[in-house]
Tab-separated table of C-alpha atoms in Angstrom:
chain	number	residue	atom	x	y	z
A	1	MET	CA	-193.993	84.189	214.270
A	2	SER	CA	-192.175	80.892	213.819
A	3	THR	CA	-189.551	80.696	211.039
A	4	ARG	CA	-189.222	76.881	211.203
A	5	ARG	CA	-189.037	75.033	207.944
A	6	TYR	CA	-191.465	72.161	207.843
A	7	GLU	CA	-189.579	69.888	205.505
A	8	SER	CA	-187.984	66.461	205.788
A	9	TRP	CA	-184.258	65.995	206.343
A	10	GLY	CA	-183.770	64.732	202.793
A	11	ARG	CA	-185.671	67.772	201.415
A	12	TYR	CA	-187.366	65.472	198.912
A	13	PRO	CA	-190.241	65.525	198.231
A	14	ARG	CA	-191.417	69.018	199.088
A	15	ALA	CA	-194.847	69.393	200.670
A	16	ARG	CA	-196.859	72.376	201.823
A	17	PRO	CA	-199.153	71.972	204.853
A	18	ALA	CA	-202.424	73.866	204.942
A	19	ALA	CA	-201.702	74.928	208.540
A	20	VAL	CA	-199.285	74.388	211.433
A	21	ALA	CA	-200.431	74.206	215.076
A	22	ARG	CA	-197.804	74.449	217.796
A	23	VAL	CA	-198.443	72.172	220.777
A	24	VAL	CA	-197.240	74.011	223.891
A	25	TRP	CA	-198.864	72.335	226.899
A	26	ARG	CA	-199.616	68.656	227.303
A	27	SER	CA	-202.465	69.622	229.650
A	28	GLU	CA	-204.003	71.877	226.987
A	29	PRO	CA	-203.341	70.316	223.573
A	30	PRO	CA	-205.175	71.730	220.567
A	31	PRO	CA	-208.510	70.089	219.666
A	32	LEU	CA	-207.469	67.610	217.007
A	33	ASP	CA	-210.873	67.636	215.341
A	34	ALA	CA	-210.806	71.415	214.833
A	35	TRP	CA	-209.551	71.241	211.254
A	36	PRO	CA	-211.235	69.770	208.191
A	37	GLN	CA	-207.856	68.471	206.961
A	38	PRO	CA	-205.992	65.428	208.378
A	39	VAL	CA	-203.416	66.132	211.093
A	40	LEU	CA	-199.918	64.715	211.727
A	41	PRO	CA	-197.352	65.274	214.526
A	42	PHE	CA	-194.095	66.976	213.460
A	43	GLY	CA	-191.108	66.816	215.830
A	44	GLN	CA	-187.631	67.809	214.659
A	45	GLY	CA	-188.068	67.008	210.949
A	46	ARG	CA	-185.320	64.374	210.973
A	47	SER	CA	-187.263	61.797	209.008
A	48	TYR	CA	-185.620	61.553	205.604
A	49	GLY	CA	-188.686	61.249	203.390
A	50	ASP	CA	-192.388	61.997	203.587
A	51	SER	CA	-193.416	60.141	206.748
A	52	CYS	CA	-193.247	63.533	208.552
A	53	LEU	CA	-195.004	65.480	205.765
A	54	ASN	CA	-198.700	66.183	205.346
A	55	GLU	CA	-199.392	67.827	201.999
A	56	GLN	CA	-202.359	70.220	202.406
A	57	GLY	CA	-202.959	68.819	205.888
A	58	VAL	CA	-202.190	70.170	209.379
A	59	LEU	CA	-198.857	69.624	211.137
A	60	LEU	CA	-198.816	69.477	214.944
A	61	ASP	CA	-195.453	71.034	215.840
A	62	THR	CA	-194.312	69.390	219.111
A	63	SER	CA	-190.958	71.159	219.463
A	64	LEU	CA	-192.234	73.213	222.435
A	65	LEU	CA	-193.411	70.081	224.221
A	66	ASP	CA	-189.885	69.798	225.604
A	67	ARG	CA	-190.051	69.474	229.392
A	68	PHE	CA	-188.696	66.799	231.691
A	69	ILE	CA	-191.356	65.442	234.039
A	70	SER	CA	-189.429	63.151	236.401
A	71	PHE	CA	-186.120	61.322	236.699
A	72	ASP	CA	-185.479	58.496	239.136
A	73	GLU	CA	-181.687	58.614	239.333
A	74	THR	CA	-181.543	55.417	241.377
A	75	ALA	CA	-183.540	53.255	238.975
A	76	GLY	CA	-182.683	55.153	235.767
A	77	ILE	CA	-186.315	55.833	234.830
A	78	LEU	CA	-186.899	59.072	232.907
A	79	ARG	CA	-190.277	60.577	232.025
A	80	CYS	CA	-190.386	63.507	229.596
A	81	GLU	CA	-192.628	65.220	227.062
A	82	ALA	CA	-192.643	63.966	223.497
A	83	GLY	CA	-190.816	66.981	222.028
A	84	VAL	CA	-187.707	66.494	224.186
A	85	THR	CA	-184.718	65.606	222.012
A	86	LEU	CA	-182.311	62.750	222.654
A	87	ALA	CA	-179.589	65.428	222.875
A	88	ALA	CA	-181.350	67.043	225.845
A	89	ILE	CA	-181.741	63.661	227.543
A	90	LEU	CA	-178.048	62.868	227.178
A	91	GLU	CA	-177.063	66.286	228.558
A	92	LEU	CA	-179.154	65.506	231.636
A	93	VAL	CA	-178.344	61.859	232.307
A	94	VAL	CA	-174.726	61.240	231.205
A	95	PRO	CA	-173.231	63.312	234.097
A	96	ARG	CA	-175.334	61.090	236.378
A	97	ALA	CA	-173.840	57.916	234.850
A	98	TRP	CA	-176.861	56.915	232.748
A	99	PHE	CA	-177.251	56.589	228.984
A	100	LEU	CA	-179.951	55.932	226.421
A	101	PRO	CA	-180.293	52.162	225.979
A	102	VAL	CA	-180.428	52.664	222.198
A	103	THR	CA	-179.649	55.733	220.117
A	104	PRO	CA	-179.789	56.336	216.352
A	105	GLY	CA	-177.102	58.136	214.359
A	106	THR	CA	-178.357	61.608	215.299
A	107	LYS	CA	-179.295	62.938	218.724
A	108	PHE	CA	-181.421	65.719	217.234
A	109	VAL	CA	-184.591	63.646	217.082
A	110	SER	CA	-187.557	63.994	219.415
A	111	VAL	CA	-188.706	61.246	221.757
A	112	GLY	CA	-192.065	61.135	219.985
A	113	GLY	CA	-190.401	60.782	216.591
A	114	ALA	CA	-188.040	58.098	217.896
A	115	ILE	CA	-191.012	56.032	219.111
A	116	ALA	CA	-193.046	56.651	215.949
A	117	HIS	CA	-190.191	55.264	213.829
A	118	ASP	CA	-188.936	52.689	216.367
A	119	VAL	CA	-185.316	53.781	215.956
A	120	HIS	CA	-182.358	51.432	216.281
A	121	GLY	CA	-178.633	51.915	216.779
A	122	LYS	CA	-175.186	50.359	216.745
A	123	ASN	CA	-176.166	47.886	219.490
A	124	HIS	CA	-179.207	46.318	217.846
A	125	HIS	CA	-177.508	42.912	217.944
A	126	ARG	CA	-177.742	43.097	221.754
A	127	ALA	CA	-180.395	45.641	222.686
A	128	GLY	CA	-182.910	45.727	219.827
A	129	THR	CA	-184.773	49.001	219.275
A	130	LEU	CA	-185.318	51.978	221.593
A	131	SER	CA	-189.001	51.183	222.023
A	132	ARG	CA	-188.149	47.986	223.914
A	133	TYR	CA	-187.200	50.354	226.746
A	134	VAL	CA	-190.247	52.649	226.490
A	135	GLN	CA	-192.243	51.517	229.504
A	136	GLN	CA	-195.296	53.645	228.822
A	137	PHE	CA	-196.519	56.770	227.057
A	138	GLU	CA	-199.682	58.858	226.928
A	139	LEU	CA	-201.512	59.057	223.617
A	140	LEU	CA	-204.098	61.714	222.733
A	141	ARG	CA	-206.725	60.613	220.221
A	142	SER	CA	-208.719	63.058	218.117
A	143	ASP	CA	-211.927	62.361	220.064
A	144	GLY	CA	-210.216	63.815	223.134
A	145	THR	CA	-209.462	60.449	224.734
A	146	ARG	CA	-206.138	60.310	226.603
A	147	LEU	CA	-204.752	56.806	226.973
A	148	VAL	CA	-201.730	55.563	228.890
A	149	CYS	CA	-200.250	52.786	226.735
A	150	SER	CA	-197.786	50.117	227.851
A	151	PRO	CA	-197.167	46.403	227.233
A	152	THR	CA	-200.074	45.739	229.640
A	153	LEU	CA	-202.275	48.865	229.320
A	154	ASN	CA	-203.951	49.409	225.938
A	155	ALA	CA	-201.365	46.980	224.651
A	156	ASP	CA	-202.620	46.835	221.056
A	157	LEU	CA	-202.449	50.621	220.727
A	158	TYR	CA	-198.997	50.522	222.349
A	159	ARG	CA	-197.800	48.080	219.664
A	160	ALA	CA	-199.439	50.078	216.873
A	161	THR	CA	-197.967	53.410	217.994
A	162	ILE	CA	-194.418	52.034	218.185
A	163	GLY	CA	-193.166	52.328	214.630
A	164	GLY	CA	-196.628	53.629	213.720
A	165	LEU	CA	-195.319	56.690	211.853
A	166	GLY	CA	-197.299	59.146	213.995
A	167	LEU	CA	-200.650	57.935	212.680
A	168	THR	CA	-202.286	56.577	215.844
A	169	GLY	CA	-202.553	59.860	217.740
A	170	LEU	CA	-200.411	62.487	219.439
A	171	ILE	CA	-197.849	61.172	221.954
A	172	LEU	CA	-197.769	63.633	224.879
A	173	TRP	CA	-195.101	62.076	227.100
A	174	ALA	CA	-193.085	58.892	227.399
A	175	GLU	CA	-191.203	56.981	230.091
A	176	ILE	CA	-187.851	55.391	229.177
A	177	ARG	CA	-185.702	52.934	231.092
A	178	LEU	CA	-182.049	54.022	230.809
A	179	ARG	CA	-178.858	51.975	231.109
A	180	PRO	CA	-176.017	52.637	233.567
A	181	ILE	CA	-172.578	53.594	232.234
A	182	PRO	CA	-169.198	54.118	233.884
A	183	GLY	CA	-168.665	57.476	232.160
A	184	PRO	CA	-168.964	59.452	228.911
A	185	LEU	CA	-166.165	57.697	227.025
A	186	ILE	CA	-166.146	54.919	224.464
A	187	ALA	CA	-163.240	52.540	223.811
A	188	VAL	CA	-163.142	52.204	220.032
A	189	GLU	CA	-161.384	49.963	217.520
A	190	ARG	CA	-161.442	50.674	213.779
A	191	ILE	CA	-160.482	47.828	211.447
A	192	ARG	CA	-159.996	48.082	207.711
A	193	PHE	CA	-161.507	45.231	205.671
A	194	GLY	CA	-161.202	44.380	202.005
A	195	GLY	CA	-164.616	42.924	201.110
A	196	LEU	CA	-167.940	41.538	202.290
A	197	ASP	CA	-166.590	38.124	203.308
A	198	GLU	CA	-164.163	39.837	205.670
A	199	PHE	CA	-166.944	42.113	206.951
A	200	PHE	CA	-169.130	39.165	207.931
A	201	GLU	CA	-166.251	37.456	209.740
A	202	LEU	CA	-165.556	40.649	211.687
A	203	ALA	CA	-169.237	41.273	212.438
A	204	ASP	CA	-169.892	37.748	213.730
A	205	ALA	CA	-166.867	37.849	216.022
A	206	SER	CA	-167.444	41.426	217.182
A	207	ASP	CA	-171.157	41.074	217.922
A	208	ARG	CA	-170.289	38.410	220.491
A	209	GLU	CA	-167.760	40.601	222.301
A	210	TRP	CA	-168.626	44.260	221.688
A	211	GLU	CA	-171.640	46.406	222.613
A	212	TYR	CA	-171.594	48.596	219.514
A	213	THR	CA	-170.686	47.582	215.955
A	214	VAL	CA	-171.116	49.171	212.529
A	215	ALA	CA	-169.173	49.465	209.279
A	216	TRP	CA	-168.625	52.167	206.686
A	217	VAL	CA	-168.501	50.792	203.144
A	218	ASP	CA	-166.954	52.322	200.037
A	219	CYS	CA	-170.104	52.030	197.950
A	220	LEU	CA	-168.385	53.209	194.772
A	221	ALA	CA	-165.633	50.592	194.798
A	222	ALA	CA	-166.101	47.865	192.179
A	223	GLY	CA	-164.430	44.684	190.956
A	224	ASN	CA	-162.162	43.034	193.490
A	225	LYS	CA	-162.564	46.080	195.773
A	226	LEU	CA	-166.354	45.681	196.046
A	227	GLY	CA	-167.546	45.857	199.658
A	228	ARG	CA	-164.342	47.183	201.195
A	229	GLY	CA	-164.630	49.480	204.186
A	230	ILE	CA	-163.863	50.306	207.814
A	231	PHE	CA	-165.353	48.230	210.655
A	232	ILE	CA	-165.980	50.172	213.882
A	233	ARG	CA	-166.667	48.601	217.273
A	234	GLY	CA	-166.872	50.120	220.732
A	235	ASP	CA	-167.687	49.633	224.404
A	236	HIS	CA	-168.317	52.039	227.236
A	237	ALA	CA	-164.884	52.727	228.720
A	238	VAL	CA	-164.356	51.969	232.383
A	239	HIS	CA	-161.091	53.847	232.673
A	240	ALA	CA	-160.392	57.195	231.029
A	241	PRO	CA	-156.882	57.594	229.569
A	242	ALA	CA	-155.231	60.918	230.338
A	243	GLY	CA	-156.500	63.675	228.055
A	244	SER	CA	-159.371	61.620	226.669
A	245	THR	CA	-162.308	63.133	228.557
A	246	ALA	CA	-162.730	66.203	226.373
A	247	ARG	CA	-165.614	66.332	223.940
A	248	HIS	CA	-164.458	66.904	220.366
A	249	MET	CA	-167.449	68.047	218.368
A	250	PRO	CA	-166.638	71.084	216.223
A	251	ARG	CA	-169.779	73.075	215.539
A	252	LEU	CA	-169.591	73.650	211.820
A	253	ARG	CA	-172.423	74.690	209.558
A	254	VAL	CA	-173.014	74.240	205.836
A	255	PRO	CA	-173.908	77.855	204.943
A	256	PHE	CA	-175.458	77.245	201.528
A	257	ASP	CA	-176.649	74.517	199.184
A	258	LEU	CA	-173.667	72.985	197.390
A	259	PRO	CA	-173.737	72.798	193.575
A	260	ARG	CA	-174.385	69.481	191.848
A	261	ALA	CA	-170.795	69.233	190.639
A	262	ALA	CA	-169.572	68.733	194.212
A	263	LEU	CA	-171.309	65.331	194.306
A	264	SER	CA	-170.642	64.171	190.785
A	265	ARG	CA	-169.177	60.742	190.066
A	266	TRP	CA	-165.450	61.410	190.206
A	267	PRO	CA	-165.253	63.694	193.271
A	268	MET	CA	-167.288	61.166	195.275
A	269	ARG	CA	-165.247	58.219	194.042
A	270	ALA	CA	-162.059	60.082	195.008
A	271	PHE	CA	-163.475	60.985	198.445
A	272	ASN	CA	-164.452	57.396	199.229
A	273	ALA	CA	-161.074	56.045	198.114
A	274	ALA	CA	-159.220	58.648	200.186
A	275	TYR	CA	-161.360	57.935	203.272
A	276	TYR	CA	-160.634	54.220	202.978
A	277	ARG	CA	-156.891	54.745	202.579
A	278	ALA	CA	-156.680	57.389	205.339
A	279	GLN	CA	-156.411	54.544	207.837
A	280	TRP	CA	-153.158	53.017	206.646
A	281	ARG	CA	-152.872	50.601	209.565
A	282	ARG	CA	-155.300	47.675	209.561
A	283	SER	CA	-156.430	48.311	213.132
A	284	VAL	CA	-156.493	51.469	215.249
A	285	ARG	CA	-157.623	51.705	218.890
A	286	LYS	CA	-158.498	54.846	220.830
A	287	THR	CA	-160.836	56.188	223.502
A	288	VAL	CA	-163.208	58.989	222.559
A	289	HIS	CA	-166.141	60.959	223.923
A	290	TYR	CA	-169.523	59.425	223.110
A	291	ASP	CA	-170.509	62.355	220.873
A	292	PRO	CA	-168.171	61.740	217.886
A	293	PHE	CA	-168.638	57.971	218.225
A	294	PHE	CA	-172.432	57.960	218.071
A	295	PHE	CA	-173.157	61.216	216.249
A	296	PRO	CA	-170.326	62.126	213.843
A	297	LEU	CA	-172.649	63.903	211.395
A	298	ASP	CA	-174.190	66.044	214.143
A	299	ALA	CA	-170.904	67.980	214.256
A	300	VAL	CA	-171.922	69.630	210.985
A	301	LEU	CA	-175.181	71.546	211.303
A	302	ASP	CA	-177.418	71.476	208.227
A	303	TRP	CA	-175.212	68.808	206.632
A	304	ASN	CA	-178.138	67.882	204.399
A	305	ARG	CA	-177.373	71.034	202.368
A	306	ILE	CA	-174.293	69.230	201.022
A	307	TYR	CA	-176.679	67.528	198.612
A	308	GLY	CA	-177.812	70.803	197.065
A	309	ARG	CA	-181.222	72.313	196.502
A	310	ASP	CA	-182.644	69.147	194.963
A	311	GLY	CA	-182.091	67.209	198.181
A	312	PHE	CA	-181.251	63.537	198.568
A	313	LEU	CA	-182.824	60.166	199.220
A	314	GLN	CA	-181.640	57.597	201.705
A	315	HIS	CA	-182.244	53.909	201.119
A	316	GLN	CA	-181.989	51.624	204.137
A	317	CYS	CA	-182.900	48.000	203.680
A	318	VAL	CA	-182.665	44.781	205.645
A	319	VAL	CA	-182.394	41.328	204.089
A	320	PRO	CA	-182.163	37.886	205.749
A	321	ARG	CA	-178.697	36.796	206.757
A	322	ASP	CA	-178.663	33.968	204.205
A	323	ARG	CA	-179.166	36.505	201.386
A	324	GLU	CA	-175.707	38.069	201.418
A	325	ASP	CA	-175.918	37.878	197.623
A	326	ALA	CA	-178.567	40.624	197.725
A	327	ILE	CA	-176.120	43.007	199.455
A	328	ASN	CA	-173.556	42.198	196.774
A	329	GLU	CA	-176.095	42.926	194.058
A	330	ILE	CA	-177.128	46.253	195.638
A	331	LEU	CA	-173.490	47.383	195.926
A	332	ARG	CA	-172.805	46.434	192.305
A	333	ALA	CA	-175.855	48.386	191.107
A	334	THR	CA	-174.821	51.368	193.228
A	335	ALA	CA	-171.227	51.345	191.948
A	336	ARG	CA	-172.513	51.284	188.357
A	337	PHE	CA	-174.819	54.220	189.097
A	338	GLY	CA	-171.828	56.225	190.330
A	339	HIS	CA	-173.663	58.956	192.261
A	340	ALA	CA	-173.942	57.479	195.732
A	341	SER	CA	-172.448	59.559	198.517
A	342	PHE	CA	-169.928	59.257	201.309
A	343	LEU	CA	-172.464	57.662	203.653
A	344	ALA	CA	-172.826	53.908	203.280
A	345	VAL	CA	-173.408	51.898	206.444
A	346	LEU	CA	-173.504	48.123	206.892
A	347	LYS	CA	-174.499	46.246	210.049
A	348	LEU	CA	-176.021	43.009	211.300
A	349	PHE	CA	-179.370	43.211	213.087
A	350	GLY	CA	-179.815	40.791	215.977
A	351	ASP	CA	-182.701	38.528	216.963
A	352	ALA	CA	-184.329	40.849	219.530
A	353	SER	CA	-187.868	41.377	218.264
A	354	SER	CA	-189.361	44.854	218.026
A	355	PRO	CA	-192.643	45.502	219.842
A	356	GLY	CA	-194.191	47.553	217.030
A	357	MET	CA	-196.575	46.252	214.362
A	358	LEU	CA	-194.767	48.218	211.631
A	359	SER	CA	-191.247	48.084	213.079
A	360	PHE	CA	-188.567	47.907	210.424
A	361	PRO	CA	-185.666	46.110	212.192
A	362	ARG	CA	-185.659	42.326	211.922
A	363	PRO	CA	-182.865	39.718	211.985
A	364	GLY	CA	-180.514	40.103	209.028
A	365	ILE	CA	-178.159	42.477	207.251
A	366	THR	CA	-178.966	46.161	207.003
A	367	LEU	CA	-177.387	48.488	204.426
A	368	THR	CA	-177.874	52.270	204.282
A	369	LEU	CA	-177.014	54.379	201.240
A	370	ASP	CA	-177.442	58.066	200.365
A	371	PHE	CA	-178.188	59.287	196.865
A	372	PRO	CA	-178.312	62.910	195.713
A	373	PHE	CA	-181.559	63.407	193.841
A	374	ARG	CA	-180.905	63.383	190.088
A	375	GLY	CA	-184.469	63.057	188.850
A	376	PRO	CA	-186.004	59.966	187.206
A	377	ARG	CA	-182.655	58.172	186.963
A	378	THR	CA	-182.297	58.179	190.752
A	379	LEU	CA	-185.864	56.936	191.215
A	380	GLU	CA	-185.270	54.144	188.691
A	381	LEU	CA	-182.171	53.008	190.568
A	382	LEU	CA	-183.984	52.960	193.904
A	383	GLU	CA	-186.833	50.952	192.419
A	384	ARG	CA	-184.202	48.520	191.138
A	385	LEU	CA	-182.802	48.254	194.686
A	386	ASP	CA	-186.322	47.712	196.060
A	387	ALA	CA	-186.796	44.849	193.604
A	388	ILE	CA	-183.630	43.174	194.913
A	389	VAL	CA	-184.896	43.593	198.490
A	390	ARG	CA	-188.344	42.212	197.582
A	391	GLN	CA	-186.808	39.158	195.954
A	392	ALA	CA	-184.625	38.576	199.004
A	393	GLY	CA	-187.592	38.748	201.394
A	394	GLY	CA	-186.384	41.919	203.101
A	395	ALA	CA	-187.799	45.386	203.757
A	396	VAL	CA	-187.042	49.103	203.270
A	397	TYR	CA	-187.228	51.536	206.219
A	398	PRO	CA	-190.267	53.886	205.997
A	399	ALA	CA	-188.484	56.553	208.101
A	400	LYS	CA	-185.942	56.894	205.295
A	401	ASP	CA	-188.259	56.445	202.346
A	402	ALA	CA	-189.676	59.042	199.953
A	403	ARG	CA	-190.837	56.994	196.988
A	404	MET	CA	-191.300	53.243	197.528
A	405	SER	CA	-194.251	51.790	195.612
A	406	ARG	CA	-197.504	50.693	197.187
A	407	GLU	CA	-196.744	47.107	196.189
A	408	SER	CA	-193.319	47.208	197.836
A	409	PHE	CA	-194.639	48.637	201.109
A	410	GLN	CA	-197.398	46.086	201.374
A	411	GLN	CA	-194.963	43.234	200.772
A	412	PHE	CA	-192.356	44.620	203.185
A	413	PHE	CA	-194.955	45.118	205.955
A	414	PRO	CA	-197.589	42.391	205.665
A	415	ASN	CA	-199.138	43.528	208.998
A	416	TRP	CA	-200.130	46.886	207.521
A	417	GLN	CA	-203.842	46.050	207.407
A	418	ASP	CA	-203.861	44.996	211.077
A	419	PHE	CA	-201.999	48.204	211.897
A	420	ALA	CA	-204.489	50.329	209.922
A	421	ARG	CA	-207.262	49.390	212.376
A	422	TYR	CA	-205.519	51.548	214.992
A	423	ILE	CA	-204.916	54.666	212.919
A	424	ASP	CA	-206.719	57.660	214.355
A	425	PRO	CA	-209.414	58.638	211.814
A	426	ARG	CA	-208.226	62.266	211.873
A	427	PHE	CA	-204.562	61.435	211.237
A	428	SER	CA	-202.759	60.881	207.946
A	429	SER	CA	-199.485	61.685	206.172
A	430	SER	CA	-198.106	62.107	202.682
A	431	PHE	CA	-196.302	58.767	203.132
A	432	TRP	CA	-199.404	56.850	204.166
A	433	ARG	CA	-201.550	58.209	201.373
A	434	ARG	CA	-198.796	57.275	198.917
A	435	VAL	CA	-198.298	53.672	200.031
A	436	VAL	CA	-201.888	52.827	200.983
A	437	GLY	CA	-204.147	55.486	199.484
A	438	GLY	CA	-207.815	54.723	199.924
A	439	GLU	CA	-207.327	51.065	200.801
A	440	ALA	CA	-207.377	51.747	204.536
A	441	GLN	CA	-208.089	55.062	206.231
A	442	GLY	CA	-208.034	53.961	209.829
A	443	ALA	CA	-210.622	52.949	212.356
A	444	ALA	CA	-213.968	54.688	212.185
């Protein structure tokens, strides 16, 4: 009997499915119309909010749908089942000098989940989202129809499924075009900056020259320290300095839920200040294995337990580039709140358009913040942040969301009604019912 926990990564909100069906064979998937309740695919549970939850519905566990189907090592074309994780792909292809064209901040996501949320990474300014490199996939609809979808085959369903939050059907397999690399190492430079003006100067210059860019921000700094942080940029290294080829990813585990006091105002303020000052030189260069560069949090298993039994909420927004004032306002509100965490990420999105109807990334500035759940006060703050984003003409990422209002969602994603035409009538989720309800239940 499976002991998997069917919860989101943020562990808020909690939801209880009526049943769980494990999908083992792509040739013999379960009949999706066998249950009276709505169904929803569930991969690795790395969505932060309720887009992977289905309260009193049926979850289709795809974790056993984890086989590679084919790999053209000459062209870099990989076909695999939807439950394969990005970690498994990297283990296979990096020794053969290939890499994922785009990867998010964790490698423990499934291919199906990555497509359903149209994930992005540190190279969005050059590469866009991962789905731009998904050449085709097979989608199972609840009437038993199996459709190969690509930019030219069933193109509308292809665009709806990318970023479609798992609502258009069950992805069985996908084909991804990889990128060649010289080896597993990344040449990295870390630069300390004192505020947002300096960040934007660094980002504009770095995005022209570097493949990967991102910044950590001290989200609890205020006054003349507001917006200070560490800018990180990297490229695939052609030459490996002596002693630099070893992977350095300690496998630690958070054994229990930490108490609330560990994330109270003053410990977190002290942690952020110490992290900022730990780099005493303005610029540091080194060459590292790709693992700690792309996936630093993956070194700590179950790191979400740091936030305690009540869980946490992540807020990732994007606003147009000419609304830098909105980022300032969000950071000021967060500093006043005082309970944000150690994770605050700032980056510029590029102009590469996403293929999905509901894709979140768009040109502008994206800011990601974690908040331990503290009840109504936390929800009030996040609604305040949503209001700033609405006024700026931006959007909040559904993959990270657990509580945005119906009005916010429908403003952030004005194509939602067009998208709803492609929802499989047997599919739904806690997220979708929350942000749309009975306004659109999918195609009949």
